[in-house]
Amino acid sequence: MSSFFLKIATPDRDFFSGKVEYLSVNTPNGREGFMRGAIAKIAVLSAGKIEITVDGQKTAFTCSDGIICVKSDGISLITGFCRNADEPEVEEQVSSDKEYKFAKAKIASSIKQLRDKNLPDETF
């Protein structure tokens, strides 16, 4: 099976980066799967389970809401947090509304950078 590049980023760090054969995520319209050659798009990522297949082995992660960006050279997921599905759940501690707004702004900034990076020069 052919593979593609996947990057999962959170405001704190790059959670996962590498070649995968298959990706399955939650979206507002239900589960959606991706393989190499998927049509380019930007979509909403719903909180829940992310499943990937690497060298025939399935791995699962748990994530919060975010954005998924499908491009010809791979897929980027930007989410508020992500952890291995088999790790014990840690209660999220949001100390204030300010911290939440900061994380949301960081995700928006990352999306803008992805868009700016992929726009042809003649659009400006």
mmCIF file of C-alpha atoms in Angstrom:
data_model
loop_
_atom_site.group_PDB
_atom_site.id
_atom_site.type_symbol
_atom_site.label_atom_id
_atom_site.label_comp_id
_atom_site.label_asym_id
_atom_site.label_seq_id
_atom_site.Cartn_x
_atom_site.Cartn_y
_atom_site.Cartn_z
ATOM 1 C CA MET A 1 0.000 0.000 0.000
ATOM 2 C CA SER A 2 1.341 3.452 -0.877
ATOM 3 C CA SER A 3 1.849 6.051 1.832
ATOM 4 C CA PHE A 4 1.615 9.804 2.333
ATOM 5 C CA PHE A 5 3.055 12.280 4.829
ATOM 6 C CA LEU A 6 0.974 13.125 7.935
ATOM 7 C CA LYS A 7 1.679 15.826 10.502
ATOM 8 C CA ILE A 8 -0.382 16.243 13.691
ATOM 9 C CA ALA A 9 0.359 19.528 15.464
ATOM 10 C CA THR A 10 -0.873 20.992 18.755
ATOM 11 C CA PRO A 11 -0.171 24.457 20.163
ATOM 12 C CA ASP A 12 2.540 22.897 22.356
ATOM 13 C CA ARG A 13 4.379 20.674 19.890
ATOM 14 C CA ASP A 14 4.364 18.516 16.784
ATOM 15 C CA PHE A 15 2.609 15.415 18.107
ATOM 16 C CA PHE A 16 3.199 13.108 15.120
ATOM 17 C CA SER A 17 5.097 13.424 11.873
ATOM 18 C CA GLY A 18 5.715 10.637 9.397
ATOM 19 C CA LYS A 19 4.536 8.436 6.529
ATOM 20 C CA VAL A 20 1.183 6.668 6.931
ATOM 21 C CA GLU A 21 -0.891 4.439 4.654
ATOM 22 C CA TYR A 22 -4.334 5.393 5.957
ATOM 23 C CA LEU A 23 -5.904 8.055 8.178
ATOM 24 C CA SER A 24 -9.388 8.065 9.717
ATOM 25 C CA VAL A 25 -10.791 11.063 11.658
ATOM 26 C CA ASN A 26 -14.055 12.425 13.042
ATOM 27 C CA THR A 27 -15.661 15.325 11.175
ATOM 28 C CA PRO A 28 -18.992 17.067 11.784
ATOM 29 C CA ASN A 29 -20.408 14.862 8.996
ATOM 30 C CA GLY A 30 -19.135 11.577 10.510
ATOM 31 C CA ARG A 31 -15.918 9.566 10.135
ATOM 32 C CA GLU A 32 -13.792 10.301 7.107
ATOM 33 C CA GLY A 33 -10.882 8.264 5.773
ATOM 34 C CA PHE A 34 -7.904 9.384 3.695
ATOM 35 C CA MET A 35 -5.403 7.538 1.543
ATOM 36 C CA ARG A 36 -2.626 8.725 -0.767
ATOM 37 C CA GLY A 37 -3.985 10.947 -3.539
ATOM 38 C CA ALA A 38 -6.929 12.350 -1.555
ATOM 39 C CA ILE A 39 -8.544 15.467 -3.004
ATOM 40 C CA ALA A 40 -7.120 18.717 -1.600
ATOM 41 C CA LYS A 41 -9.361 20.483 0.932
ATOM 42 C CA ILE A 42 -9.539 22.170 4.313
ATOM 43 C CA ALA A 43 -12.127 20.762 6.741
ATOM 44 C CA VAL A 44 -13.163 20.785 10.382
ATOM 45 C CA LEU A 45 -11.770 18.069 12.641
ATOM 46 C CA SER A 46 -14.161 16.953 15.398
ATOM 47 C CA ALA A 47 -12.936 15.755 18.788
ATOM 48 C CA GLY A 48 -12.509 12.014 19.087
ATOM 49 C CA LYS A 49 -10.371 9.196 17.789
ATOM 50 C CA ILE A 50 -7.729 9.507 15.071
ATOM 51 C CA GLU A 51 -6.697 6.178 13.570
ATOM 52 C CA ILE A 52 -3.638 5.703 11.378
ATOM 53 C CA THR A 53 -2.096 2.695 9.659
ATOM 54 C CA VAL A 54 1.705 2.527 9.409
ATOM 55 C CA ASP A 55 3.340 -0.553 7.828
ATOM 56 C CA GLY A 56 0.082 -2.474 8.278
ATOM 57 C CA GLN A 57 -0.127 -1.671 12.014
ATOM 58 C CA LYS A 58 -3.063 0.394 13.319
ATOM 59 C CA THR A 59 -2.483 3.097 15.945
ATOM 60 C CA ALA A 60 -5.072 5.313 17.614
ATOM 61 C CA PHE A 61 -4.898 8.781 19.168
ATOM 62 C CA THR A 62 -7.469 10.933 20.938
ATOM 63 C CA CYS A 63 -7.737 14.592 19.984
ATOM 64 C CA SER A 64 -9.800 17.743 20.458
ATOM 65 C CA ASP A 65 -11.479 19.828 17.749
ATOM 66 C CA GLY A 66 -9.263 21.292 15.069
ATOM 67 C CA ILE A 67 -8.595 21.680 11.368
ATOM 68 C CA ILE A 68 -7.518 19.181 8.729
ATOM 69 C CA CYS A 69 -5.643 20.380 5.650
ATOM 70 C CA VAL A 70 -5.328 17.903 2.769
ATOM 71 C CA LYS A 71 -2.739 18.865 0.152
ATOM 72 C CA SER A 72 -1.030 17.054 -2.701
ATOM 73 C CA ASP A 73 2.117 16.512 -0.603
ATOM 74 C CA GLY A 74 0.341 15.223 2.542
ATOM 75 C CA ILE A 75 -2.112 15.963 5.328
ATOM 76 C CA SER A 76 -1.764 18.335 8.290
ATOM 77 C CA LEU A 77 -3.957 18.147 11.385
ATOM 78 C CA ILE A 78 -3.995 21.091 13.787
ATOM 79 C CA THR A 79 -5.716 20.362 17.081
ATOM 80 C CA GLY A 80 -5.861 21.792 20.608
ATOM 81 C CA PHE A 81 -4.485 18.597 22.180
ATOM 82 C CA CYS A 82 -3.651 15.035 21.185
ATOM 83 C CA ARG A 83 -2.607 11.939 23.132
ATOM 84 C CA ASN A 84 -2.183 8.208 22.547
ATOM 85 C CA ALA A 85 -5.554 6.470 22.893
ATOM 86 C CA ASP A 86 -4.169 3.944 25.401
ATOM 87 C CA GLU A 87 -2.847 6.656 27.772
ATOM 88 C CA PRO A 88 -5.022 7.322 30.805
ATOM 89 C CA GLU A 89 -7.219 10.364 30.335
ATOM 90 C CA VAL A 90 -5.878 13.454 32.036
ATOM 91 C CA GLU A 91 -8.397 16.076 32.994
ATOM 92 C CA GLU A 92 -7.832 19.142 30.855
ATOM 93 C CA GLN A 93 -7.130 22.153 33.017
ATOM 94 C CA VAL A 94 -7.990 25.435 31.374
ATOM 95 C CA SER A 95 -6.881 28.017 33.884
ATOM 96 C CA SER A 96 -8.716 30.861 32.240
ATOM 97 C CA ASP A 97 -10.608 32.083 29.238
ATOM 98 C CA LYS A 98 -7.386 33.862 28.216
ATOM 99 C CA GLU A 99 -5.525 30.527 27.822
ATOM 100 C CA TYR A 100 -8.346 29.136 25.656
ATOM 101 C CA LYS A 101 -8.344 32.230 23.435
ATOM 102 C CA PHE A 102 -4.546 32.009 23.063
ATOM 103 C CA ALA A 103 -4.740 28.381 21.864
ATOM 104 C CA LYS A 104 -7.533 29.259 19.440
ATOM 105 C CA ALA A 105 -5.527 32.203 18.044
ATOM 106 C CA LYS A 106 -2.458 29.987 17.602
ATOM 107 C CA ILE A 107 -4.503 27.486 15.563
ATOM 108 C CA ALA A 108 -5.929 30.321 13.428
ATOM 109 C CA SER A 109 -2.408 31.651 12.842
ATOM 110 C CA SER A 110 -1.201 28.208 11.745
ATOM 111 C CA ILE A 111 -4.101 27.908 9.292
ATOM 112 C CA LYS A 112 -3.274 31.323 7.818
ATOM 113 C CA GLN A 113 0.367 30.299 7.387
ATOM 114 C CA LEU A 114 -0.722 27.103 5.580
ATOM 115 C CA ARG A 115 -2.992 29.101 3.259
ATOM 116 C CA ASP A 116 -0.365 31.781 2.568
ATOM 117 C CA LYS A 117 2.213 29.111 1.810
ATOM 118 C CA ASN A 118 -0.022 27.522 -0.837
ATOM 119 C CA LEU A 119 -1.317 30.660 -2.617
ATOM 120 C CA PRO A 120 0.207 31.508 -6.001
ATOM 121 C CA ASP A 121 2.057 34.838 -6.088
ATOM 122 C CA GLU A 122 -0.232 36.366 -8.714
ATOM 123 C CA THR A 123 -3.213 36.419 -6.296
ATOM 124 C CA PHE A 124 -1.685 39.374 -4.410
#
